[in-house]
Coordinates of C-alpha atoms in Angstrom, one line a residue:
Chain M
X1 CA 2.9 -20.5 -20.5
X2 CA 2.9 -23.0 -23.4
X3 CA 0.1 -21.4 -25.9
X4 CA -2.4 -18.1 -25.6
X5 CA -5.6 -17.4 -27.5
X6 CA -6.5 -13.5 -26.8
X7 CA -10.2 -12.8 -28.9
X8 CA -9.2 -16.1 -30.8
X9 CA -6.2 -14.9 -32.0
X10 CA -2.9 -17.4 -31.4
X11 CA -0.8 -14.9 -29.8
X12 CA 3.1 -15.1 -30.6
X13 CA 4.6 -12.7 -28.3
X14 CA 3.0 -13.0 -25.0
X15 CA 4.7 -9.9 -23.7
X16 CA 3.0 -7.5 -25.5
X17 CA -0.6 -8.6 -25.7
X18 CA -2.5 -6.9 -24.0
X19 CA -3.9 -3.2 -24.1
X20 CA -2.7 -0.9 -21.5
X21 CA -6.8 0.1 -21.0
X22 CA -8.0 -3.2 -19.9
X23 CA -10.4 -3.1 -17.3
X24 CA -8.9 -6.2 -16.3
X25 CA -5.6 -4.8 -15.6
X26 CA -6.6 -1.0 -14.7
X27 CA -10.0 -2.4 -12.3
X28 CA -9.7 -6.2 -11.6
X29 CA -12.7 -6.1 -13.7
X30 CA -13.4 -9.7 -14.5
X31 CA -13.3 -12.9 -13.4
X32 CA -11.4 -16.1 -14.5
X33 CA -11.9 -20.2 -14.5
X34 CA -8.8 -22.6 -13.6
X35 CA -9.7 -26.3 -15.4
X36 CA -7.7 -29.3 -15.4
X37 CA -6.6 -30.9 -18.7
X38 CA -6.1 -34.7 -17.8
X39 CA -5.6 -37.6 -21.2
X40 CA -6.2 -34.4 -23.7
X41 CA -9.5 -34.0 -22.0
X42 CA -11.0 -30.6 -20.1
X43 CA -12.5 -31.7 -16.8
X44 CA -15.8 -31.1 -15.8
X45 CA -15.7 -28.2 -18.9
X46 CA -19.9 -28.1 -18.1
X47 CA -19.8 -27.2 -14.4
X48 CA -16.3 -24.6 -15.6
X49 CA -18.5 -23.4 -18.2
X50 CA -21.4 -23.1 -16.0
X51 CA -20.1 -21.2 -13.1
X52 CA -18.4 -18.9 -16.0
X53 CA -21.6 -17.9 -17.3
X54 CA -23.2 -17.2 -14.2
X55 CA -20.3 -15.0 -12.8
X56 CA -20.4 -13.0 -16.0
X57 CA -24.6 -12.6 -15.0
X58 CA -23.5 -11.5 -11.5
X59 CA -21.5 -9.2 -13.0
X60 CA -22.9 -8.0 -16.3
X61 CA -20.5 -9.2 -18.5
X62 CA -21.6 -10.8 -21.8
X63 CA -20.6 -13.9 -21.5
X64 CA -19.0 -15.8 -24.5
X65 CA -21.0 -18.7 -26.1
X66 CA -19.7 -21.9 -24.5
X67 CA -19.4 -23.1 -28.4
X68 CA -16.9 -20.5 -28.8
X69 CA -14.9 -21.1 -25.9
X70 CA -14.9 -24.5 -26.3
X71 CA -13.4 -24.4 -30.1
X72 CA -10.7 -22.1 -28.1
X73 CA -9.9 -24.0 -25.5
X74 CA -9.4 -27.2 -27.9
X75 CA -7.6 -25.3 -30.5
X76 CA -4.8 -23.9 -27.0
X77 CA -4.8 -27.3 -26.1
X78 CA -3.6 -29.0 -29.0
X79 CA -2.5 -32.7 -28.6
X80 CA -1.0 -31.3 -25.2
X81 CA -2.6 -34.5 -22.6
X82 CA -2.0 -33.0 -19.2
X83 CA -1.9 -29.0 -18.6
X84 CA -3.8 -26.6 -16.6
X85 CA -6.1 -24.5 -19.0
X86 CA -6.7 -20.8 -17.7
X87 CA -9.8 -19.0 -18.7
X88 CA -9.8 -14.8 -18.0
X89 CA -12.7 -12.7 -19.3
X90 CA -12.9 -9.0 -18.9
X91 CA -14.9 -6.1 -19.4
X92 CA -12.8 -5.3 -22.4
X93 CA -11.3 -1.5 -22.9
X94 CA -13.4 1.4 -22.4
X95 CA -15.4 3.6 -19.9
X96 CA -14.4 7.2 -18.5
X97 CA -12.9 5.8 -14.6
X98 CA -14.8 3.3 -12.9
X99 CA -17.6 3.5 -15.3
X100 CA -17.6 1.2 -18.0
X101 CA -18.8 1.7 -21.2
X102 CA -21.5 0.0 -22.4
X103 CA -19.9 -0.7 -25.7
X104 CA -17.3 -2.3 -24.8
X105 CA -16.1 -5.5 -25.7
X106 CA -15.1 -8.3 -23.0
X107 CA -11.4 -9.5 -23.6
X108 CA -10.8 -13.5 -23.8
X109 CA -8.0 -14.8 -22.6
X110 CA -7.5 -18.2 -22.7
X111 CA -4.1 -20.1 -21.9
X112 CA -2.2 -23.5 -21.4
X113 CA 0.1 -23.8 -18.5
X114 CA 2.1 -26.3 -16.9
X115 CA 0.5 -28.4 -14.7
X116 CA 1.8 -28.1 -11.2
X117 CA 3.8 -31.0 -9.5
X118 CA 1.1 -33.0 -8.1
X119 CA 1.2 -35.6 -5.1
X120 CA -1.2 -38.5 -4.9
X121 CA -3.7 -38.1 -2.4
X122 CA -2.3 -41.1 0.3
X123 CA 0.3 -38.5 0.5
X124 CA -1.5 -35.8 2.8
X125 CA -0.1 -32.1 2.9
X126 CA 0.9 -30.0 5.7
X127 CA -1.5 -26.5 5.9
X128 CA -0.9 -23.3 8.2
X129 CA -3.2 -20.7 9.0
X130 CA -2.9 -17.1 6.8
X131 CA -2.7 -14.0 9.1
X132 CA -4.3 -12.3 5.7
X133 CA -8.2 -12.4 6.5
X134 CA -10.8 -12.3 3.6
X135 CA -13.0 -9.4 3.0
X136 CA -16.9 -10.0 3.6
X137 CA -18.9 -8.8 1.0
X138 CA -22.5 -10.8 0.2
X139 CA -22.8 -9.4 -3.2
X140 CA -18.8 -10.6 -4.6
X141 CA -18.8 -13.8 -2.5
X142 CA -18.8 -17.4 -4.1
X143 CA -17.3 -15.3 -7.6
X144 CA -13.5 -16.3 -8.7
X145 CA -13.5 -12.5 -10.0
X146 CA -9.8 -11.0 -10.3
X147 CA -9.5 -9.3 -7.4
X148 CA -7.3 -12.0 -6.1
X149 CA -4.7 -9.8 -3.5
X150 CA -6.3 -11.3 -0.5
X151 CA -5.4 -14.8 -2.1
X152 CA -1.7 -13.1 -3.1
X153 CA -1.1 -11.9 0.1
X154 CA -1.9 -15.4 2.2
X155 CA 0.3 -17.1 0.1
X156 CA 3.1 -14.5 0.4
X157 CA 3.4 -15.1 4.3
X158 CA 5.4 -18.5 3.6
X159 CA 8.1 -19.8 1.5
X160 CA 8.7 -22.9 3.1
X161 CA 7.7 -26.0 0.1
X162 CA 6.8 -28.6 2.5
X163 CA 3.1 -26.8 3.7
X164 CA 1.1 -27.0 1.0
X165 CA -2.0 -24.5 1.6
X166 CA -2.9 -22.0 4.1
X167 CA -6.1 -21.9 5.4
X168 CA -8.0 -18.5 5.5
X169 CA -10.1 -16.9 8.2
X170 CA -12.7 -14.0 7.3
X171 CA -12.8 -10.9 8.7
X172 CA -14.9 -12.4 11.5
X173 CA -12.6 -15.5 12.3
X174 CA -14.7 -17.8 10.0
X175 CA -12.6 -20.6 8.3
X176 CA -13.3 -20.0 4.5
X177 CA -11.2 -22.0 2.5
X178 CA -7.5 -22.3 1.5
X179 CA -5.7 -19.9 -0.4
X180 CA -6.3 -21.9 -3.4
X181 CA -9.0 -24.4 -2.8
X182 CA -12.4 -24.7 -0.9
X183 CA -12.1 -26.7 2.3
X184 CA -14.0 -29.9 3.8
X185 CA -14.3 -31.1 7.7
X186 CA -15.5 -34.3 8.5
X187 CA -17.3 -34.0 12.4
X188 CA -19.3 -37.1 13.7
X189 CA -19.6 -38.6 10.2
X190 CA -21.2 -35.6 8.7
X191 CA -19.3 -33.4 5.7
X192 CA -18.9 -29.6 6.6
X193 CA -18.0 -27.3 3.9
X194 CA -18.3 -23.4 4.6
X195 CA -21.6 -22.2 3.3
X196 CA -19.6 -19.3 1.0
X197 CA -22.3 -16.7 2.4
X198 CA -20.2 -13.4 2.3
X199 CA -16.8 -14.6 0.9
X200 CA -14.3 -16.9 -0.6
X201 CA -14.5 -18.9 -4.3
X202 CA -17.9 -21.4 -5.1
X203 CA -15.2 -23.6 -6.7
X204 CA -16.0 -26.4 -9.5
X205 CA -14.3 -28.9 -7.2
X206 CA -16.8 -27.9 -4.2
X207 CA -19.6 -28.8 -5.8
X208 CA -18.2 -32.1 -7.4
X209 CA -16.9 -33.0 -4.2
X210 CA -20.6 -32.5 -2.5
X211 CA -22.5 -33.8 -5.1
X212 CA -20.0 -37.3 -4.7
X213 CA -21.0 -37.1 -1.2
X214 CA -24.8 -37.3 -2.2
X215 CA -24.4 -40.4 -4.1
X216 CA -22.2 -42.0 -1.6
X217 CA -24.8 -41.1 0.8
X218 CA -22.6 -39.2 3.3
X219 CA -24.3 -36.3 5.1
X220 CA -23.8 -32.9 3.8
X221 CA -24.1 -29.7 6.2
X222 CA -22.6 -26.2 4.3
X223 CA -22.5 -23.7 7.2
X224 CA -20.5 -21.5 9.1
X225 CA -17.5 -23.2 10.5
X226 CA -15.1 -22.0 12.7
X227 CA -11.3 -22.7 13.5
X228 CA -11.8 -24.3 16.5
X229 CA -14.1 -27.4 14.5
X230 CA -11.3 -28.6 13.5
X231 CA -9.9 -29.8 17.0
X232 CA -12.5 -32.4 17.0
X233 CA -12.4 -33.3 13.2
X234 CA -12.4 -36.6 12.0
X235 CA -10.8 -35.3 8.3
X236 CA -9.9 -32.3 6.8
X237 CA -9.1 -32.2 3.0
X238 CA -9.1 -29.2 0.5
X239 CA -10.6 -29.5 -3.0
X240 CA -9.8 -27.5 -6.7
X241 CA -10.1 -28.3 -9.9
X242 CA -6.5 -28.6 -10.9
X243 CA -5.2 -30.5 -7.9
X244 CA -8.0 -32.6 -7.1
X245 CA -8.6 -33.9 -3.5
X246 CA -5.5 -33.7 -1.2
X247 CA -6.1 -34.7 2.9
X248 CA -4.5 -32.5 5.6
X249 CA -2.6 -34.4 7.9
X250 CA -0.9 -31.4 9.6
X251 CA -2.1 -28.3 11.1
X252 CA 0.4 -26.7 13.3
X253 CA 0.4 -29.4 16.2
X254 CA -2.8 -31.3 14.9
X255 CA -2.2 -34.4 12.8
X256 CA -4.9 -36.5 10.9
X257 CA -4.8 -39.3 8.7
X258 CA -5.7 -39.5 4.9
X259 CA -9.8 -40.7 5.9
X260 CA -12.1 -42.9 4.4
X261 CA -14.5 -40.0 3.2
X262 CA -11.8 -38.2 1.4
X263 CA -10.8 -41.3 -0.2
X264 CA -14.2 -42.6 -1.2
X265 CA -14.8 -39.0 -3.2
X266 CA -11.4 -39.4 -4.6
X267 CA -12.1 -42.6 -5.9
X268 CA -15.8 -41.9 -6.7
X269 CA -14.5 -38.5 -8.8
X270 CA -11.9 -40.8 -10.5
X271 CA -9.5 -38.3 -10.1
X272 CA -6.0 -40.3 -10.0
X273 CA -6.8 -40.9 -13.5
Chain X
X1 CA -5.3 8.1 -24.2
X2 CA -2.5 11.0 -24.8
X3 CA 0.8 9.0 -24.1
X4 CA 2.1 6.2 -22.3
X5 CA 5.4 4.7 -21.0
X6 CA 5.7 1.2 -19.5
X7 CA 9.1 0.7 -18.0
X8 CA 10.5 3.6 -19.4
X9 CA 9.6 2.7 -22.7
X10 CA 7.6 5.4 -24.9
X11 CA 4.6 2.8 -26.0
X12 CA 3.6 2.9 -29.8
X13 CA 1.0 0.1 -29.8
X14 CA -1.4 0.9 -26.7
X15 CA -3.7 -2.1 -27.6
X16 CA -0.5 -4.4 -27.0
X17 CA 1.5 -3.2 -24.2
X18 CA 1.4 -5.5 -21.6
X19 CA 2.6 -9.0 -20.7
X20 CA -0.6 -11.4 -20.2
X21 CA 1.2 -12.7 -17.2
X22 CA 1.0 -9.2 -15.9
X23 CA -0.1 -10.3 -12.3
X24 CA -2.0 -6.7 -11.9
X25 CA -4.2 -8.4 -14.7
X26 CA -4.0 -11.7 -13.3
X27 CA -4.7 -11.2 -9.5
X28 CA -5.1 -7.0 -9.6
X29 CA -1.6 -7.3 -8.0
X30 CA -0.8 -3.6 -7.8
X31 CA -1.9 0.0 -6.7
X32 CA -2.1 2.9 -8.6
X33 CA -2.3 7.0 -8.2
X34 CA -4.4 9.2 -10.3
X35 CA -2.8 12.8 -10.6
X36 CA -3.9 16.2 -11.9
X37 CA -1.6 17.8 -14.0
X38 CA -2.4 21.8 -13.7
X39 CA -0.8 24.1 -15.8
X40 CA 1.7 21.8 -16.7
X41 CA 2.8 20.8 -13.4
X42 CA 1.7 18.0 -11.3
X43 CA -0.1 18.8 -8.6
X44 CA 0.3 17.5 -4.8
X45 CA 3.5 15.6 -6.4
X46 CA 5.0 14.7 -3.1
X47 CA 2.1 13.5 -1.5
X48 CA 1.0 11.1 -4.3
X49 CA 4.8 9.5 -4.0
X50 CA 4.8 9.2 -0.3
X51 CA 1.4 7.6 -0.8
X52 CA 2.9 5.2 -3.6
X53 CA 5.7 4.6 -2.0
X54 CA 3.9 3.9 1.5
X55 CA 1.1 1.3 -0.6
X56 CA 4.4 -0.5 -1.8
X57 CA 5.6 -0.8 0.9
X58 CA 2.1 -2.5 2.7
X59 CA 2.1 -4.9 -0.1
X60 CA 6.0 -5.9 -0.2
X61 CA 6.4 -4.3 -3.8
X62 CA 9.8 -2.6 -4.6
X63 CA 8.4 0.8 -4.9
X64 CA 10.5 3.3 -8.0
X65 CA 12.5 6.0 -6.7
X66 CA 11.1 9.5 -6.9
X67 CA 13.6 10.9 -8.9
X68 CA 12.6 8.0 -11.8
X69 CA 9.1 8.5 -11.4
X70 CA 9.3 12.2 -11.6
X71 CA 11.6 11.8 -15.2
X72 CA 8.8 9.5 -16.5
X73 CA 5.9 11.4 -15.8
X74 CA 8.0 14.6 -17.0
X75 CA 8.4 12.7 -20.3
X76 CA 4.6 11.8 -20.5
X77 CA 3.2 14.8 -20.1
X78 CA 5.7 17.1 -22.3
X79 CA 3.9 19.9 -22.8
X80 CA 0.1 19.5 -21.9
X81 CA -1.0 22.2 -19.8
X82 CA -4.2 20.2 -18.4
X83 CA -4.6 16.6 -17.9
X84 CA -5.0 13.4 -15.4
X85 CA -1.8 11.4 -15.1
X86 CA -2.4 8.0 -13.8
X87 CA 0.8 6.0 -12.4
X88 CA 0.4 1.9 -12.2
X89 CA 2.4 0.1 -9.8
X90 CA 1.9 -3.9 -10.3
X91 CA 4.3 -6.3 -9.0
X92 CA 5.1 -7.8 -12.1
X93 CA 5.5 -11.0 -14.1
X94 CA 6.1 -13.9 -13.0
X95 CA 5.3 -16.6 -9.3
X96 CA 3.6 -19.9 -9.7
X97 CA -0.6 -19.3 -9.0
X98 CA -1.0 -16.9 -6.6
X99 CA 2.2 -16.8 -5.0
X100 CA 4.5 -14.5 -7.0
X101 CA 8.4 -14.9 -7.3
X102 CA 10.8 -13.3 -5.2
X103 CA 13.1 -12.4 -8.7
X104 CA 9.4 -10.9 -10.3
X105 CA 10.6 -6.9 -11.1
X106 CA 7.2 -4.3 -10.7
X107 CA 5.8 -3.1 -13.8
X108 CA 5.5 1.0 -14.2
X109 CA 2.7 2.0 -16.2
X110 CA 2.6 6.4 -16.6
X111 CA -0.2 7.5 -18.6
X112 CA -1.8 10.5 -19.7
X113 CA -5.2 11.4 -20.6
X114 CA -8.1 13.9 -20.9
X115 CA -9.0 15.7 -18.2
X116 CA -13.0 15.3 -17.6
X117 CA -15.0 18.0 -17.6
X118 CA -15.1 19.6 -14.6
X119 CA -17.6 21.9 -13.3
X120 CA -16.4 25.2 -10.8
X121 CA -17.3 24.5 -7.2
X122 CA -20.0 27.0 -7.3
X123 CA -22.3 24.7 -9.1
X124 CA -22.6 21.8 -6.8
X125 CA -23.1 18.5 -7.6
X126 CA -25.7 16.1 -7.2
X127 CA -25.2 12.6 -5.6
X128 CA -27.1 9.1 -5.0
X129 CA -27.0 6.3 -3.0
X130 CA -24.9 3.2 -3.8
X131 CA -26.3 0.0 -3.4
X132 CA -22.7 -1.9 -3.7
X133 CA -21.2 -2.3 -0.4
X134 CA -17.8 -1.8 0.3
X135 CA -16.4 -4.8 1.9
X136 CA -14.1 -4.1 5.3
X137 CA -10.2 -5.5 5.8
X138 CA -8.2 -3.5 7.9
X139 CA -5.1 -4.9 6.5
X140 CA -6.1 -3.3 2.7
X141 CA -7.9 -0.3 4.1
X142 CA -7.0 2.9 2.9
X143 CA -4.6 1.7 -0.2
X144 CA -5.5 2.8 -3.9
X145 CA -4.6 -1.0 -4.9
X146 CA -5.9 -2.6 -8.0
X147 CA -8.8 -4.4 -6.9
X148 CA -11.6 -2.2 -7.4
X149 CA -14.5 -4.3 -8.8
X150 CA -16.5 -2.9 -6.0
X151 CA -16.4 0.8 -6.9
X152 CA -16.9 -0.4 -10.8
X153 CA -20.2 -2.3 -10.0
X154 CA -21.2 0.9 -8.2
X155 CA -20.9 3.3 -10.9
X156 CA -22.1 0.8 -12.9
X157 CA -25.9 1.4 -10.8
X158 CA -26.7 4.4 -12.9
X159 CA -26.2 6.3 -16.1
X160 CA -27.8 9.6 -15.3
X161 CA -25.1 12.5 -15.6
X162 CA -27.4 14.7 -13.9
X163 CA -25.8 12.8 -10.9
X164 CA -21.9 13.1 -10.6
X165 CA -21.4 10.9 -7.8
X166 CA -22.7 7.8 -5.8
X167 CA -22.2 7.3 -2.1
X168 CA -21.1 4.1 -0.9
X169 CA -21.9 2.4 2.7
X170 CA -19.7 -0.4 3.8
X171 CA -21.1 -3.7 4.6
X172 CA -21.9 -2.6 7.9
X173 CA -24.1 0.1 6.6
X174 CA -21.0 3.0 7.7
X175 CA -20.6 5.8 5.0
X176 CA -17.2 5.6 3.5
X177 CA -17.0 7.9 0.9
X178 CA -18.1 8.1 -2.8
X179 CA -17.2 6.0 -5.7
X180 CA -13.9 8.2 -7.1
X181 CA -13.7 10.6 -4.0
X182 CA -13.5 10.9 -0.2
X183 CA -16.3 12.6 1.6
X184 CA -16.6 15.2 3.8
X185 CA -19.6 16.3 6.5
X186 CA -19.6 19.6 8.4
X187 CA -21.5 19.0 11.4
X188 CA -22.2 22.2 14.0
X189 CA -18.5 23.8 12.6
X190 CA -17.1 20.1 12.6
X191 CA -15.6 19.0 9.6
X192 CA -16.0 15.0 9.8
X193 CA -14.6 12.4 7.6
X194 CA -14.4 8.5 7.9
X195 CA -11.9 6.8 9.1
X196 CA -11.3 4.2 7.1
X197 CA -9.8 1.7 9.4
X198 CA -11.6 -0.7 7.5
X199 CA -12.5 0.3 4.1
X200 CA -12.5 3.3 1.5
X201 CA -9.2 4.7 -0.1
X202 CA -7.0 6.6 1.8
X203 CA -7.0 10.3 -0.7
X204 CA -4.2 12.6 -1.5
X205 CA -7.0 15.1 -1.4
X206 CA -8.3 14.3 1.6
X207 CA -5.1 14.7 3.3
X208 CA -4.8 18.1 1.6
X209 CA -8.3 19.3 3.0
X210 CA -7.8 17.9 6.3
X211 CA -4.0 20.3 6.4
X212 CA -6.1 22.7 5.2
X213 CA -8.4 22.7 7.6
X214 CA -6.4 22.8 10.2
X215 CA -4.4 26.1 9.1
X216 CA -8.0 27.6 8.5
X217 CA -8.8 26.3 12.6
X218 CA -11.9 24.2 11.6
X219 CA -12.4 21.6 14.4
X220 CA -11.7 18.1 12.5
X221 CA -12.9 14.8 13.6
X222 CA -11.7 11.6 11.5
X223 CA -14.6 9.0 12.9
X224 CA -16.8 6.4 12.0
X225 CA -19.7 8.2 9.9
X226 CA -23.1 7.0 9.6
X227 CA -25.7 8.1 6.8
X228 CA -28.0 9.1 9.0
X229 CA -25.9 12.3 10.1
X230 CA -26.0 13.2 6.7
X231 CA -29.7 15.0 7.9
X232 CA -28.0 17.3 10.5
X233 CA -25.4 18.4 8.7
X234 CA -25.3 21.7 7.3
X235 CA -22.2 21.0 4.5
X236 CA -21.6 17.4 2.7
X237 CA -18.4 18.0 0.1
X238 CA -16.6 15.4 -2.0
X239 CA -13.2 15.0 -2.7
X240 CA -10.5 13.7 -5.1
X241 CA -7.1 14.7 -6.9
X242 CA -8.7 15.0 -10.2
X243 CA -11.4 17.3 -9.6
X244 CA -10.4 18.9 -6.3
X245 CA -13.2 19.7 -3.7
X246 CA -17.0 19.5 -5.3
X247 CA -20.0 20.5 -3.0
X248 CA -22.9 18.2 -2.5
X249 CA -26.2 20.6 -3.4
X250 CA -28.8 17.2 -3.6
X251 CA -29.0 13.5 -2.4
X252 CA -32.3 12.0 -2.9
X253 CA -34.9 14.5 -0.9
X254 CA -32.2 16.4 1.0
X255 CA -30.1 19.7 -0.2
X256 CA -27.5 21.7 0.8
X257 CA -26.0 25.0 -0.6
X258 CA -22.2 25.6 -1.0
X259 CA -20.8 26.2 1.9
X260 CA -18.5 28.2 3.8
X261 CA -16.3 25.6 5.0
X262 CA -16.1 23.9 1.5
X263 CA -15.4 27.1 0.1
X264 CA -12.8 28.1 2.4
X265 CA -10.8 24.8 2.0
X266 CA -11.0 25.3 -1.9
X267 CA -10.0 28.9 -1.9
X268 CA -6.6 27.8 0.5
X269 CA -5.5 25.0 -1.6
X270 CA -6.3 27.2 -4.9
X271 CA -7.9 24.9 -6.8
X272 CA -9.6 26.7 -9.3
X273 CA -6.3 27.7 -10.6

């Protein structure tokens, strides 16, 4: 961790920051953005913000004014030019048990990291599939709340550096997403994303990514899909906000090339800059 | 908050006491037990370690010895007579995202606090419906882990204490148990209880009632259990390590009186005492 804000206060010792009685710790009570700093800039910050806001609605948090966060997030950032910028908020201390009270304060958490090792997009990663299945749930899905172990778990069944991502079945065998990013299919010309009806992350990237398909005027269709789509796929590619666009070329014994949709998005989100 | 001890260290500053890398904070990476301390022993020691230590072992977390945990929680609660202990188990700092690192050592978390008031069996309670559903994943079923946004929306539904508990359905409309307790159903002599292959929190207490019925010879049946046997059934009881066994006197239009079977269980495993 390079730099931590907790309720606007630079933090020196990282190791003891945080109260024992966060719901955040003691519930999973929260939620949390993952942005991209790229040239000293926060990418797509509106659509971050925006998603924030609305998960703290979903889950009756108060959500900080974007003002604020944004002073925050600038002041954690410093002159640093690439970095990934974490965002946690919390119900804050308080409550007797599950309960919270209704005085409590949320807890912001805002920190700089490292930006991971990132491979340009003509590259292509290898995926695998996670045994660990994602809970259904209509009324959580689509949140980036912190009840992550699902997410912990999937990525825990490998070691090996060269796959990248696994991808994630539901409960019910539906393909979801990756562990850490949403997932696109291109079929017969036509964009398929998972329609994010009873699980997985509505991630920033996701809707960048399908908006760029609207102006490039490919067809959009966010449904069910299912594992065995894929056979017949024409591209598969996974999308988040710190790693951009990355195409699958290997699935187990399937192999695709880096395609023209992926790289049109790519290019149209400007994201090698 | 009476006392706490993180890693075996006797915490001064409760408000900063934990790493912000935590990743029970970050991801809810972690379980926990909630224990009742009863005349200044712990009671149901042994089954809440074999339940810790088993819940480590699901999630690959190095789980403390018993011995260590026993010398902590001694420590904690000196000489209270009365009170809830609450153990924390997360797997520590430390991994890159969601993956954590294979050198990351668990972080212990003992606390003590005020027991809630509690009312004596006789009284019954009354309970509600939850609308939050429980979401179902066999491979997370049953363990107290940290991710518990689910029961914290639920009692977040009302604010009458009139009503002590809320019943929660899983997604698949099933009755799992209530939002800090397992639930119980006696049904012509039967004691029923869910299953929980795919959801709910496996109880020290419900163990306890289920040995307990079985030296008492009431017929058990651990099943899938739907709300609408709740209108046949001539006892509904709730359960948890905190507050032992509490009858269920009112849901919505329905009533019941204390009964024998509740009674019986509560009287073998002494809990008024």
């Amino acid at each position: 961790m390079k730099a931590c804000l907790i309720n606007g206060m630079l933090i020196e010792d990282s190791t003891h920051a945080i109260d024992v009685m966060d719901r955040g710790l003691q519930y999973g009570d929260g939620l949390f953005e993952t942005l991209r700093v790229a040239n000293g800039a926060v990418r797509f910050w509106d659509a971050h913000y925006a998603r924030l806001q609305s998960s703290c609605e979903r889950l009756d948090i108060p959500a900080p004014t974007a003002i604020q966060l944004q002073n925050e997030a600038s002041q954690v950032i410093g002159s640093t030019r690439d970095a990934v910028l974490k965002i946690i908020i919390t119900r804050g201390v308080g409550g007797r048990g599950y309960r919270s009270s209704t005085k409590s304060l949320p807890t912001r958490i805002i920190s700089l990291h490292d930006l991971p090792i990132a491979l340009p997009l003509d590259g292509g990663i290898e995926v695998r599939w996670c045994n660990t299945r994602l809970a259904r749930n209509a009324q959580l899905a689509g949140l980036k709340h912190l009840n992550r172990l699902e997410q912990v778990l999937a990525q825990n069944e490998w070691r090996d550096d060269s796959i990248a991502e696994g991808l994630m079945m539901d409960t019910e065998g539906e393909l979801i997403c990756a562990t850490a990013a949403n997932v696109f299919v291109v079929s017969s010309g036509v964009l398929v994303t998972p329609d994010l009806r009873f699980s997985g992350i509505r991630g920033v990237m996701r809707t960048q990514v399908l908006a760029a398909a609207q102006t490039l005027r490919i067809e959009i269709d966010e449904r069910a899909l299912w594992p065995d789509e894929l056979s017949t796929a024409s591209e598969v590619f996974v999308g988040n906000a710190v790693r951009g666009i990355r195409s699958v070329v290997k699935l187990e014994q399937q192999t695709w090339s880096v395609g023209s949709v992926a790289r049109s998005i790519y290019e149209h989100l400007q994201l090698s800059q």
